[in-house]
Tab-separated table of C-alpha atoms in Angstrom:
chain	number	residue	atom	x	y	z
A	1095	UNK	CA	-40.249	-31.163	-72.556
A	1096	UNK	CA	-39.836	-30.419	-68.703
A	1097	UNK	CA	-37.959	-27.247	-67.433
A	1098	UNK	CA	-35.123	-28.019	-65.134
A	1099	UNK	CA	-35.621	-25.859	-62.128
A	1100	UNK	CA	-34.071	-25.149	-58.349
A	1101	UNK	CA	-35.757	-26.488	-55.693
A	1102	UNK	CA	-38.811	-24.136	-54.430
A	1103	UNK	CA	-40.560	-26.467	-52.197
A	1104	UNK	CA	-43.251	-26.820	-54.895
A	1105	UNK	CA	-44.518	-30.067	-57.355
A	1106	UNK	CA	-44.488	-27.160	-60.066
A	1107	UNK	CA	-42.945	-27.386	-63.525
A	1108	UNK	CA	-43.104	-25.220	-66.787
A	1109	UNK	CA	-43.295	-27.713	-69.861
A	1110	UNK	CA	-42.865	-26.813	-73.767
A	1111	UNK	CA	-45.350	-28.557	-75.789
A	1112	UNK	CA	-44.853	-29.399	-79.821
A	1113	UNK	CA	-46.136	-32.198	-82.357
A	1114	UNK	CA	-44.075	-32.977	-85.162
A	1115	UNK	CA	-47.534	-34.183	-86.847
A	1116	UNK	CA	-48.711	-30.466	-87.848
A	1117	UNK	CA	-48.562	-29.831	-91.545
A	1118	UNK	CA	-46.336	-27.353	-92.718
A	1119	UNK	CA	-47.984	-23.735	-92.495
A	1120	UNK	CA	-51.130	-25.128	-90.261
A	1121	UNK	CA	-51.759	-22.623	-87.558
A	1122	UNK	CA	-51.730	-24.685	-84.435
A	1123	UNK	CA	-50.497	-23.942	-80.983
A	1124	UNK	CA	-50.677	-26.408	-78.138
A	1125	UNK	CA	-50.747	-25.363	-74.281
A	1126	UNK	CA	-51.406	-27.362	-70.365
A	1127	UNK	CA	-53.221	-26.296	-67.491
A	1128	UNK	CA	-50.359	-28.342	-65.410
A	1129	UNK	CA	-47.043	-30.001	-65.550
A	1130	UNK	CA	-46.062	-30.949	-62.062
A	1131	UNK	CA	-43.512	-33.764	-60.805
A	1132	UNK	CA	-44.683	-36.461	-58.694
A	1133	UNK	CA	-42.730	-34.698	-55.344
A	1134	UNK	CA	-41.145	-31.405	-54.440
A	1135	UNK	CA	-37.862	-33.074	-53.739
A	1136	UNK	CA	-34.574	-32.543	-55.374
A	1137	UNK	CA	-33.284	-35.240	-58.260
A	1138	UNK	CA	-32.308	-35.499	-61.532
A	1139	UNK	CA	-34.767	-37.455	-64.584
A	1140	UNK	CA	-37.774	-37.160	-62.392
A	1141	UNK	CA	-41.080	-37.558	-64.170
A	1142	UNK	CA	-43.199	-34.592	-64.758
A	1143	UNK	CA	-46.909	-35.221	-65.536
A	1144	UNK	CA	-48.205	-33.057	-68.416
A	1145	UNK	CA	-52.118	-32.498	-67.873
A	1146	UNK	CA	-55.168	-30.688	-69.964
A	1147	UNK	CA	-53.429	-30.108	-72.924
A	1148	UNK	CA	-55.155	-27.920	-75.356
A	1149	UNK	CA	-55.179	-26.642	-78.998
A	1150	UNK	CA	-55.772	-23.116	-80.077
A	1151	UNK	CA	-55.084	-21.622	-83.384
A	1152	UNK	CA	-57.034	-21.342	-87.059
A	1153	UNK	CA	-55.911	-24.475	-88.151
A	1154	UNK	CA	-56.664	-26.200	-84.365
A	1155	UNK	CA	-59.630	-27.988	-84.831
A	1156	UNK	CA	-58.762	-30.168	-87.868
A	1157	UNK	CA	-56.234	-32.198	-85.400
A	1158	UNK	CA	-57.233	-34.855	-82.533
A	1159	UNK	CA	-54.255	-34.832	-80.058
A	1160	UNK	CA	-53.556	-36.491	-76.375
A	1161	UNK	CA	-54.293	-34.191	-73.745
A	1162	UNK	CA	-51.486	-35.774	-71.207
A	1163	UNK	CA	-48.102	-36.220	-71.500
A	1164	UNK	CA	-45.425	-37.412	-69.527
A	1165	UNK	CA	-41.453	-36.221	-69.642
A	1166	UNK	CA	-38.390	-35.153	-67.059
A	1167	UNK	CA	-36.898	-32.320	-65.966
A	1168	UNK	CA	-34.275	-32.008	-62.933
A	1169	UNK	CA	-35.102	-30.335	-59.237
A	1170	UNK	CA	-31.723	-29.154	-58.390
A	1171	UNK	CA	-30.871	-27.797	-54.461
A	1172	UNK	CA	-31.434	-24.744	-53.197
A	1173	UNK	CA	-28.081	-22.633	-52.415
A	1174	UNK	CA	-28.728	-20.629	-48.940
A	1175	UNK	CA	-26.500	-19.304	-46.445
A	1176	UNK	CA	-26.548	-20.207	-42.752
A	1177	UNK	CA	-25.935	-17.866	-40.507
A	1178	UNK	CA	-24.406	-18.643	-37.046
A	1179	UNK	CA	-24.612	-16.407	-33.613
A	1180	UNK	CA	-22.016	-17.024	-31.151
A	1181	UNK	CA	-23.053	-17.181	-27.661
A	1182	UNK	CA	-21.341	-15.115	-24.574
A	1183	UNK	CA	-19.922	-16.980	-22.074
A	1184	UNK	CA	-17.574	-16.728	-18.763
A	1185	UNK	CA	-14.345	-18.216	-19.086
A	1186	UNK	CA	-13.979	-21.543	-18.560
A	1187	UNK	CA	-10.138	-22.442	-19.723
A	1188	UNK	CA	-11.140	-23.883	-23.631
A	1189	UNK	CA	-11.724	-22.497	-26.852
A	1190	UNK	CA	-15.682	-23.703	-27.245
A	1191	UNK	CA	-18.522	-22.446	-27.560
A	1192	UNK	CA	-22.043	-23.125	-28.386
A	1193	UNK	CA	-23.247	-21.134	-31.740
A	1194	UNK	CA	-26.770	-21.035	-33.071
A	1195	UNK	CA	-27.043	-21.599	-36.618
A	1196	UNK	CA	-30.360	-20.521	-39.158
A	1197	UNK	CA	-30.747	-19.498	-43.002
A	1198	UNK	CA	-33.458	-17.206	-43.932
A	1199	UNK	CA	-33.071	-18.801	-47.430
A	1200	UNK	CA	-35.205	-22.241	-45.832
A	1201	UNK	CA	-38.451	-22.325	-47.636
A	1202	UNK	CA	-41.559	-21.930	-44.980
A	1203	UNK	CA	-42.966	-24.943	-44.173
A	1204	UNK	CA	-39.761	-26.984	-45.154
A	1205	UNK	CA	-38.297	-29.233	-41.888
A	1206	UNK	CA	-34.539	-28.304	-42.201
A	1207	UNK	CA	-32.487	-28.115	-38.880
A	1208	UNK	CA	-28.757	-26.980	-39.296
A	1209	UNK	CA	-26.074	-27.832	-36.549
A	1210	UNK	CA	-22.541	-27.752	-36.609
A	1211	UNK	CA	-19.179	-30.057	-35.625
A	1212	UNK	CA	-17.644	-27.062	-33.733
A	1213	UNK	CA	-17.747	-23.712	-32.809
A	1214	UNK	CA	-14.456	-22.326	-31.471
A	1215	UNK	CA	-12.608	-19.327	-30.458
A	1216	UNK	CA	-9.408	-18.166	-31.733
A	1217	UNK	CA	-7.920	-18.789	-28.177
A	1218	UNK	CA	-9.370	-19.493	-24.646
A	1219	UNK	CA	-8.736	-16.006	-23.171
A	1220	UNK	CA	-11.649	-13.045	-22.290
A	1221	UNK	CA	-12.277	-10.616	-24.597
A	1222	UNK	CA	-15.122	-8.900	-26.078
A	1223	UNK	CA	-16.298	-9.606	-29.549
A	1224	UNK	CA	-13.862	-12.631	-30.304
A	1225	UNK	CA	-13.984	-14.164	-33.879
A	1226	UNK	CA	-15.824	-17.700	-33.170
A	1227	UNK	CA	-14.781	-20.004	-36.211
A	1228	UNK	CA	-17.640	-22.361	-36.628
A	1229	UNK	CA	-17.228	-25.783	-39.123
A	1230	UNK	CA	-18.719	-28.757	-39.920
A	1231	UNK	CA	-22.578	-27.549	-40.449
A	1232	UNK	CA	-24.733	-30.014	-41.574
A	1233	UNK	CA	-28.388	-30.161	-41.815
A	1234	UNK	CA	-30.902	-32.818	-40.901
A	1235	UNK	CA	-35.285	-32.622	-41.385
A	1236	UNK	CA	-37.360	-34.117	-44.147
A	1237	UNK	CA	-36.611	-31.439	-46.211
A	1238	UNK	CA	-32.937	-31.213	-45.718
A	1239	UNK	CA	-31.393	-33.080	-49.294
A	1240	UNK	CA	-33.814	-30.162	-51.020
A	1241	UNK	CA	-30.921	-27.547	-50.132
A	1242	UNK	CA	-27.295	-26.498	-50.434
A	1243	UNK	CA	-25.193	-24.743	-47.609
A	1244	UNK	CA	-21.828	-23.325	-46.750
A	1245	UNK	CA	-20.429	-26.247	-44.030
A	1246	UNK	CA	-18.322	-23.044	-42.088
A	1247	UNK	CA	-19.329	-19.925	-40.849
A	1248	UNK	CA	-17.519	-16.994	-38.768
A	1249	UNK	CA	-19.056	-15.005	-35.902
A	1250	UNK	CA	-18.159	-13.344	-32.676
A	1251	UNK	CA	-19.029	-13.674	-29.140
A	1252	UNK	CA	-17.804	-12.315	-25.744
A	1253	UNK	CA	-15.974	-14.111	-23.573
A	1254	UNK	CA	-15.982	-12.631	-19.919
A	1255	UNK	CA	-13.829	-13.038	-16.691
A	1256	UNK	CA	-14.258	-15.994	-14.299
A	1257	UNK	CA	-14.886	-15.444	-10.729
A	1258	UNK	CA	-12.444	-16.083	-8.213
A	1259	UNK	CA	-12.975	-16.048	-4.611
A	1260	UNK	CA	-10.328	-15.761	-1.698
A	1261	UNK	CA	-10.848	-18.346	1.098
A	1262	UNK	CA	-9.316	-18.011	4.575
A	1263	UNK	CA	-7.477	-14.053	4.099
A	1264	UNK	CA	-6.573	-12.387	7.786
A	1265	UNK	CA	-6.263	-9.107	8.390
A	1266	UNK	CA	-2.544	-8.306	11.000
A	1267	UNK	CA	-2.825	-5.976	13.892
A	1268	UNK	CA	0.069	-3.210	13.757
A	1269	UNK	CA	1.464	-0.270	15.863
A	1270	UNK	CA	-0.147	2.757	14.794
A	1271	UNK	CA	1.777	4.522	11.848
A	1272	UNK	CA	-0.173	7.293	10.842
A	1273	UNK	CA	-1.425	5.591	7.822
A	1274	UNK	CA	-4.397	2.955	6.937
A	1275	UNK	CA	-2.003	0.192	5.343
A	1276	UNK	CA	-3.036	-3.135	6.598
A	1277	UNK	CA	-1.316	-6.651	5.479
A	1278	UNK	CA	-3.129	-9.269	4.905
A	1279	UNK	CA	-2.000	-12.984	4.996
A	1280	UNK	CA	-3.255	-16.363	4.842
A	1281	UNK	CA	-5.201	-16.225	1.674
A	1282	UNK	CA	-5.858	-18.586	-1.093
A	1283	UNK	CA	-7.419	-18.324	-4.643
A	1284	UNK	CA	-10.715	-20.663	-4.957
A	1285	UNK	CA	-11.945	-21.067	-8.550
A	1286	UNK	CA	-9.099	-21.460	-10.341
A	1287	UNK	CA	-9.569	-23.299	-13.529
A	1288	UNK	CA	-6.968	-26.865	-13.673
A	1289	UNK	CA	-3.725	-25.770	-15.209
A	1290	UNK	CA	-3.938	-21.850	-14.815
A	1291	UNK	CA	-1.316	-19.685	-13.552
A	1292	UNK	CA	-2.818	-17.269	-11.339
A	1293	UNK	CA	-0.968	-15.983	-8.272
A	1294	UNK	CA	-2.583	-13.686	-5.296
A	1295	UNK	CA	-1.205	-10.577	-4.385
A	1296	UNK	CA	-2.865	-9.163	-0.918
A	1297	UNK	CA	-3.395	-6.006	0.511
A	1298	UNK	CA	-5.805	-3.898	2.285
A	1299	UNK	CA	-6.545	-0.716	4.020
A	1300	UNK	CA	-8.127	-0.160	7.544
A	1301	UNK	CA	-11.336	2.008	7.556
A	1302	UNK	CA	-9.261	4.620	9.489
A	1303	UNK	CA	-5.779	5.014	10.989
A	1304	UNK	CA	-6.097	5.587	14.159
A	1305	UNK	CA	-5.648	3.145	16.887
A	1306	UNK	CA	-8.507	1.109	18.125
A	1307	UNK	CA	-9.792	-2.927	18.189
A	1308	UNK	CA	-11.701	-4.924	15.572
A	1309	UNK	CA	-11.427	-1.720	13.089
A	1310	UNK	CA	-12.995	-2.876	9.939
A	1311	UNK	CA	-10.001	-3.692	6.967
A	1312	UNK	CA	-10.983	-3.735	3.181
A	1313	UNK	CA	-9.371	-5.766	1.308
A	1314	UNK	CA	-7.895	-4.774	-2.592
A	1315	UNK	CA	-6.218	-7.918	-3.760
A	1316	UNK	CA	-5.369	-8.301	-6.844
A	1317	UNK	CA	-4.236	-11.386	-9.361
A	1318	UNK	CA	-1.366	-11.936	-11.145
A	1319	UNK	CA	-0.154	-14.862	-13.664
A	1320	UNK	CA	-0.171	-15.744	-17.156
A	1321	UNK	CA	-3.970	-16.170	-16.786
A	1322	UNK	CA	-4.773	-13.701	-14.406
A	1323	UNK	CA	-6.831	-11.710	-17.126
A	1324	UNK	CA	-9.438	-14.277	-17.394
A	1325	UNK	CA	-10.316	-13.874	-13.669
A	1326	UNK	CA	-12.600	-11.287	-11.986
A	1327	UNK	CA	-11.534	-11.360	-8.490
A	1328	UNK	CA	-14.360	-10.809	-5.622
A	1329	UNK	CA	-12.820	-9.353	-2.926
A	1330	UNK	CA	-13.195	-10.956	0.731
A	1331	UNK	CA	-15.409	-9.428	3.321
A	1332	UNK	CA	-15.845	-9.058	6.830
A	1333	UNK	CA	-11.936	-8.748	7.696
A	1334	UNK	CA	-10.787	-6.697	10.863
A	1335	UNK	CA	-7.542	-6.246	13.120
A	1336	UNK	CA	-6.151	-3.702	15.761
A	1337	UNK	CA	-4.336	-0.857	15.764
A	1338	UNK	CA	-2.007	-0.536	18.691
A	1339	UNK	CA	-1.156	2.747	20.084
A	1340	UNK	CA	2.703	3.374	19.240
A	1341	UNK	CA	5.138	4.032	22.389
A	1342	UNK	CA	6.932	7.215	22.705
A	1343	UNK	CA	9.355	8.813	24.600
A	1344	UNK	CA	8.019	12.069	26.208
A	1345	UNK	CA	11.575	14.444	26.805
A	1346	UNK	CA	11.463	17.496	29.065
A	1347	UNK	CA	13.968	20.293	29.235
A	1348	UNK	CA	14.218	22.362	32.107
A	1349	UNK	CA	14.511	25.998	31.875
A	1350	UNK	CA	16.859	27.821	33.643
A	1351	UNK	CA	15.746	30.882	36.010
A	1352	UNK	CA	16.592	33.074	38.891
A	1353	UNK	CA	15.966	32.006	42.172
A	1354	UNK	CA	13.061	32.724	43.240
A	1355	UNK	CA	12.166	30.842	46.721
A	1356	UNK	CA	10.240	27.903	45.176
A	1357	UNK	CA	10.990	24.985	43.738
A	1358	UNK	CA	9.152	25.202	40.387
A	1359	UNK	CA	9.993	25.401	36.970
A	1360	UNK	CA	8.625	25.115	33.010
A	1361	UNK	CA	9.918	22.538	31.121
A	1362	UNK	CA	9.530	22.502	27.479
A	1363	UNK	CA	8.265	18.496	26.146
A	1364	UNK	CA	8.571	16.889	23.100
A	1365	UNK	CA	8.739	13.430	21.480
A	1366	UNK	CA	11.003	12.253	18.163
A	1367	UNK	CA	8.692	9.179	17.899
A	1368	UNK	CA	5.433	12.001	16.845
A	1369	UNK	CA	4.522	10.801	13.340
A	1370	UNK	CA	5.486	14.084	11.064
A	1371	UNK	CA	2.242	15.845	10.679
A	1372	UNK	CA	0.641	14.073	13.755
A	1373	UNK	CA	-1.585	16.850	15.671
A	1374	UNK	CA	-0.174	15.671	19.276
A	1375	UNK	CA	0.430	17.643	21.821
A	1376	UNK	CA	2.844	17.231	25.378
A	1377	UNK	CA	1.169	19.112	28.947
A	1378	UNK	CA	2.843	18.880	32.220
A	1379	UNK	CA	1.181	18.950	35.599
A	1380	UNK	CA	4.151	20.088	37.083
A	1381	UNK	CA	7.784	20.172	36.986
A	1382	UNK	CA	10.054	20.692	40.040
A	1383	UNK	CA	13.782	21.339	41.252
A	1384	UNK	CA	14.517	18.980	44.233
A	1385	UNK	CA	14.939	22.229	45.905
A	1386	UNK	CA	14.371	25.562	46.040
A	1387	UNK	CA	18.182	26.582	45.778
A	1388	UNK	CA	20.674	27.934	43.745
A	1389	UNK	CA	22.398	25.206	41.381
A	1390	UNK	CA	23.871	24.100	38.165
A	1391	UNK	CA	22.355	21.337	36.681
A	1392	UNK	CA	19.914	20.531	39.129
A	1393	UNK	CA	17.521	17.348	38.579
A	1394	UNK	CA	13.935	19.143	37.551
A	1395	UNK	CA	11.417	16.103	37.867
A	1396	UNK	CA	8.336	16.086	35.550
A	1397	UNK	CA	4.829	15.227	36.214
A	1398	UNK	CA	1.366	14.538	35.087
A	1399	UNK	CA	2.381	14.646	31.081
A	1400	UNK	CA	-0.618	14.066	28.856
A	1401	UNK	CA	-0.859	14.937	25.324
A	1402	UNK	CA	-3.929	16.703	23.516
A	1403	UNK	CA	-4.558	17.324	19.743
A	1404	UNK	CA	-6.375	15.060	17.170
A	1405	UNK	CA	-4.046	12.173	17.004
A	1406	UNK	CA	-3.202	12.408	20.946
A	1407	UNK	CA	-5.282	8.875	21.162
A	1408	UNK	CA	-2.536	7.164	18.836
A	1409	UNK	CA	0.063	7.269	21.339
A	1410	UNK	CA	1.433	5.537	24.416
A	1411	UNK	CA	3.820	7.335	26.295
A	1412	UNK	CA	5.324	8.011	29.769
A	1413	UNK	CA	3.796	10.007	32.089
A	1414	UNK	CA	7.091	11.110	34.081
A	1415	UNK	CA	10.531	12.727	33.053
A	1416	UNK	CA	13.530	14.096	34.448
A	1417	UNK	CA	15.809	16.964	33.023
A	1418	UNK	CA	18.039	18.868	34.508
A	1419	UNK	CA	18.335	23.004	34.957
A	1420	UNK	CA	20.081	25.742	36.758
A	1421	UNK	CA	19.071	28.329	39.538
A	1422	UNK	CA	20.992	31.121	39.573
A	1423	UNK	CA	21.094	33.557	42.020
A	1424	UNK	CA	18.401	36.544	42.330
A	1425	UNK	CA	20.405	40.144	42.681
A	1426	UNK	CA	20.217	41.577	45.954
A	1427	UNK	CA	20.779	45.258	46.638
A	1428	UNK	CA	21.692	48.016	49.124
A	1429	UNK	CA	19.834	50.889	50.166
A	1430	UNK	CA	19.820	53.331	52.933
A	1431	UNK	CA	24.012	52.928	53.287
A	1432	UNK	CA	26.437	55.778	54.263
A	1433	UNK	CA	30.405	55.679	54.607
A	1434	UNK	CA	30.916	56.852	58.482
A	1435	UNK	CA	33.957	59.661	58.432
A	1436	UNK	CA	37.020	58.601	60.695
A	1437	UNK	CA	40.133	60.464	62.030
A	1438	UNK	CA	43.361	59.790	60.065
A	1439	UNK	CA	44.461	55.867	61.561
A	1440	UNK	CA	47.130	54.770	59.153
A	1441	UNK	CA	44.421	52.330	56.701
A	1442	UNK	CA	41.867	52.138	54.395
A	1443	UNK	CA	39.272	50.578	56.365
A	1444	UNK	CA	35.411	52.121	56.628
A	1445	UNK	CA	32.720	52.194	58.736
A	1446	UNK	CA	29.424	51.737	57.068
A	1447	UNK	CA	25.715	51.981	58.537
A	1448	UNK	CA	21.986	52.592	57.942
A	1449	UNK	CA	21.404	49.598	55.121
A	1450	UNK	CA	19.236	47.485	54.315
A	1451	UNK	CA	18.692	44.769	51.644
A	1452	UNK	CA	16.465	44.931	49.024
A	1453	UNK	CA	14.804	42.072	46.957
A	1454	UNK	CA	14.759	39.110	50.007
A	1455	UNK	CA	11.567	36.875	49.043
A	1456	UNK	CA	9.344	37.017	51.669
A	1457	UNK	CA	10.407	34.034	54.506
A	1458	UNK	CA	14.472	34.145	53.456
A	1459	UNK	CA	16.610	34.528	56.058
A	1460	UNK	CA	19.301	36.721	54.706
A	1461	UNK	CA	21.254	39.127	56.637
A	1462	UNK	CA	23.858	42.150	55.678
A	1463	UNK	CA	27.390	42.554	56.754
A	1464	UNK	CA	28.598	46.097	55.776
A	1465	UNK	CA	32.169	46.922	54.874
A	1466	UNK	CA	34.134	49.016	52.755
A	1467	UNK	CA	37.186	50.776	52.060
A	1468	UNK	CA	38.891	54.530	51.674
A	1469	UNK	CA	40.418	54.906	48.222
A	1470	UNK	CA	43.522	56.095	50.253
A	1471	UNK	CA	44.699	56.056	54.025
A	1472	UNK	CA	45.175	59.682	53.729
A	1473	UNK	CA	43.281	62.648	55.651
A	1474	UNK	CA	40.937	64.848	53.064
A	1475	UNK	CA	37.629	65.030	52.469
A	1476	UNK	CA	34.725	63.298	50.357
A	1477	UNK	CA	37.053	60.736	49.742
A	1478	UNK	CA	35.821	57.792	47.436
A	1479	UNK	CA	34.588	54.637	49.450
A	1480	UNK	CA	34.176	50.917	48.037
A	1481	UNK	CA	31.572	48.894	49.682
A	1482	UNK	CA	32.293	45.209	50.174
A	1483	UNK	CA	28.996	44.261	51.844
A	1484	UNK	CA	28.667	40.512	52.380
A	1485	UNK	CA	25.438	38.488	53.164
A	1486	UNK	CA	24.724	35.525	55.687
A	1487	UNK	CA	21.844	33.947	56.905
A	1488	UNK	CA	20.431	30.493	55.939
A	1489	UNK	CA	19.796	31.582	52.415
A	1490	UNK	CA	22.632	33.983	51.708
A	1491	UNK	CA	23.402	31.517	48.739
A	1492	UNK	CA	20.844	32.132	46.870
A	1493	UNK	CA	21.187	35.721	46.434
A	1494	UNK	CA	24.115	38.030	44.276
A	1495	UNK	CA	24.671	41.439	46.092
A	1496	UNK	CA	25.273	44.192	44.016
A	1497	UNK	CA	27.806	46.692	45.881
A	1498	UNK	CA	25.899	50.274	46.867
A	1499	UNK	CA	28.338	52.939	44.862
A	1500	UNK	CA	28.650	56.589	45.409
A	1501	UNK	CA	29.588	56.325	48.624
A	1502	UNK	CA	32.403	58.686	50.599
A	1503	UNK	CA	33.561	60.083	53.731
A	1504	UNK	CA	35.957	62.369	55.434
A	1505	UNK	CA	39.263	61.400	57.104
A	1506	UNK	CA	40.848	64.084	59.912
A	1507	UNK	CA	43.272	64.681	61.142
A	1508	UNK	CA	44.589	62.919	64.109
A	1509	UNK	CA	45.796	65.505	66.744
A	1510	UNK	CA	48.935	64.683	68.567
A	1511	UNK	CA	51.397	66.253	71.275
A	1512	UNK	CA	55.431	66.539	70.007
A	1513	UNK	CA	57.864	66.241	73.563
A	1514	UNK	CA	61.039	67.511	73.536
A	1515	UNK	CA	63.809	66.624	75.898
A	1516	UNK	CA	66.326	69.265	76.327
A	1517	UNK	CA	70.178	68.243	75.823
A	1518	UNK	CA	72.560	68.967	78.664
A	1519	UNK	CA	75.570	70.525	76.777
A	1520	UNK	CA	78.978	72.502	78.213
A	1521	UNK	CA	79.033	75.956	77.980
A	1522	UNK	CA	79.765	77.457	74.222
A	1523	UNK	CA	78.735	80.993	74.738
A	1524	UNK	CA	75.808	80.432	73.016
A	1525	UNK	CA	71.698	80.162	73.494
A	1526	UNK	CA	71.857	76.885	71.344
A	1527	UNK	CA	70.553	73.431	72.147
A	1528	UNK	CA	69.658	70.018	70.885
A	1529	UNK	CA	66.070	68.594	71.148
A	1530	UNK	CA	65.060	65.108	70.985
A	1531	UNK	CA	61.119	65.620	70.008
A	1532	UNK	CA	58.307	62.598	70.425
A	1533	UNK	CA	54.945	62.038	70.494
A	1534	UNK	CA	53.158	59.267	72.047
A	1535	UNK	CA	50.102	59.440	69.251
């Protein structure tokens, strides 16, 4: 009787031998050296060849037997698992993938291939260790029908971003702004996978801010879209564009002064176009009054303006200005002066003499016209006198004389000679007379 076995690649079989011809109670036991079926293969009733049978056993040798046999038995498949490995791959829009399928169960030797109807992600986007759902495996080889197999299998696999290029991206010149922000234009996506959605946003940075030509621009786009995810986005090379210095107004101020005999003056520049935190800064050559005189709002022209400091280079600007100023006049004073002492004349008015002007700059004609006045008509002595000193000359107007003080003087007495002019009267008995007095002073 054959054993029914799973396939093991082998002609192999275990058979049970018995005789119903033994008498009752004889000792007898029968064995083989080999039952094997005609081929390893799987199937049901196949014929398994019983060879060198043999007798052992007290009672043995008083029986003649066959010593081959013939019966069936059943090879039935081998179960084994196949395994499958998902592959990596860059997107590419679908769900497939290749998987490689194997079963260490497959007896060595044996020609079994396994293969599969499909092997497909979950959904078409990147990710790493995506479940791959594999189905359909079948197996093909020689030995194939000798086994049984799952026909699905689950795995996982990485799926990782396309590339994307961007094909014809310009960098734009600007005026300077004190910052390295540089728009870029012109740009479109190359590699896009049919049916995507994947926009382009653009934008880029110059290698620095200042102002200059062909300064170098890096690019830092960046993707957007419903599928945007599945891209890896290589960023464009080689872009450049100019910086153009920005144009400023340079504004002076004057600053006022006292006169002084020349025409110069400091004017105080600045600029409400500087960038705030800009390192600029605004140098005359020279500013100048029209003239050297005295003046309100007098036109102070500016010259030679240039600008210093580590973003000076970033800036056009002009090299003239005009503001406005005044000169006033520089105090002159008195020295030297004395009040000249008069005989009583009926007014006020004093002699003065011996000044002289102090704080003319050197070439200014400026002369001194002394006058002043008794602080009464009347004859005494030390009385108070108030200069009133005036100045001419071609530059008298740019000078303010301050009035010498302390000054005073005597007036006298004027002497004069009374008349008198007797009146002719009549005789009263008396020494009496009437005078008419006069004096000529």
């Amino acid at each position: 009787a054959g054993a029914n076995r799973t396939y093991d690649g082998t002609v192999n079989d275990a058979a049970t031998l018995s005789s119903s011809g033994v008498i009752s109670g004889d000792v007898v036991n029968f064995t083989d050296t080999a039952a094997t079926f005609a081929d390893k293969n799987v199937g049901n009733g196949k014929t398994v060849s019983v060879a060198g049978i043999a007798a052992s056993g007290a009672d043995a040798g008083n029986y003649a037997f066959n010593t081959t046999a013939a019966t069936t038995a059943n090879i039935t498949q081998k179960s084994v698992i196949v395994t499958v490995a998902g592959a990596n791959r860059v997107y590419d829009g679908t769900v497939n993938d290749a998987a490689t399928l194997s079963s260490s169960g497959v007896i060595s030797g044996d020609a079994v291939s396994f293969t599969d109807a499909s092997a497909t992600f979950a959904d078409k986007n990147v990710g790493n260790a995506k479940t791959v759902s594999v189905t359909g495996i079948g197996a093909s080889g020689a030995d194939a029908g000798n086994y049984s197999f799952n026909t699905a299998a689950i795995t996982t696999a990485n799926i990782t971003p396309a590339s994307l290029s961007v094909a014809g991206e310009i960098a734009g010149s600007k005026v300077y702004d004190g910052n390295t922000t540089a728009s870029l234009s012109g740009g479109s996506l190359s590699g896009i996978i049919s049916g995507d959605s994947v926009t382009l946003a653009q934008s880029g940075n110059f290698a620095s801010k200042n102002a200059g030509t062909n300064i170098a621009v890096a690019a830092s786009d960046s993707l957007g879209g419903t599928d945007a995810g599945n891209y890896m986005l290589t960023q464009p090379s080689g872009l450049s564009a100019n910086i153009t210095q920005k144009s400023v107004i340079v504004t002076a101020t004057g600053a006022n002064k006292v006169y002084d005999g020349n025409v110069n003056d400091a004017a105080t520049l600045s600029s409400s176009g500087v960038i705030s935190g800009d390192a600029v800064s605004f140098t005359d050559a020279s500013a100048t009054f029209a003239d050297k005189n005295v003046g309100n709002g007098k036109t102070v022209s500016v010259a030679g303006i240039a600008a210093s400091g580590a973003d000076a280079g970033n800036y056009a600007f002009n090299t003239t200005a005009a503001t406005t100023a005044n000169i006033t006049p520089a105090s002159l004073s008195v020295t030297g002066e004395s009040a000249g002492s008069k005989v009583y004349d009926g007014n006020t008015t004093a002699s003065l003499s011996g000044g002289s002007l102090s704080g003319i700059i050197s070439g200014d004609s400026v002369t001194l016209a002394q006058s002043g006045s008794f602080a009464s008509k009347n004859a005494g002595t030390n009385i108070s006198v108030a200069a009133s000193d005036s100045i001419g000359g071609t530059d008298a107007g740019n000078y303010m004389l301050t009035q010498p003080s302390g000054l005073s003087a005597n007036i006298t007495q004027k002497s004069i000679a009374v008349t008198a002019a007797g009146a002719n009267r009549t005789y009263d008995g008396t020494v009496n007379d009437a005078a008419t007095l006069s004096s000529s002073g």
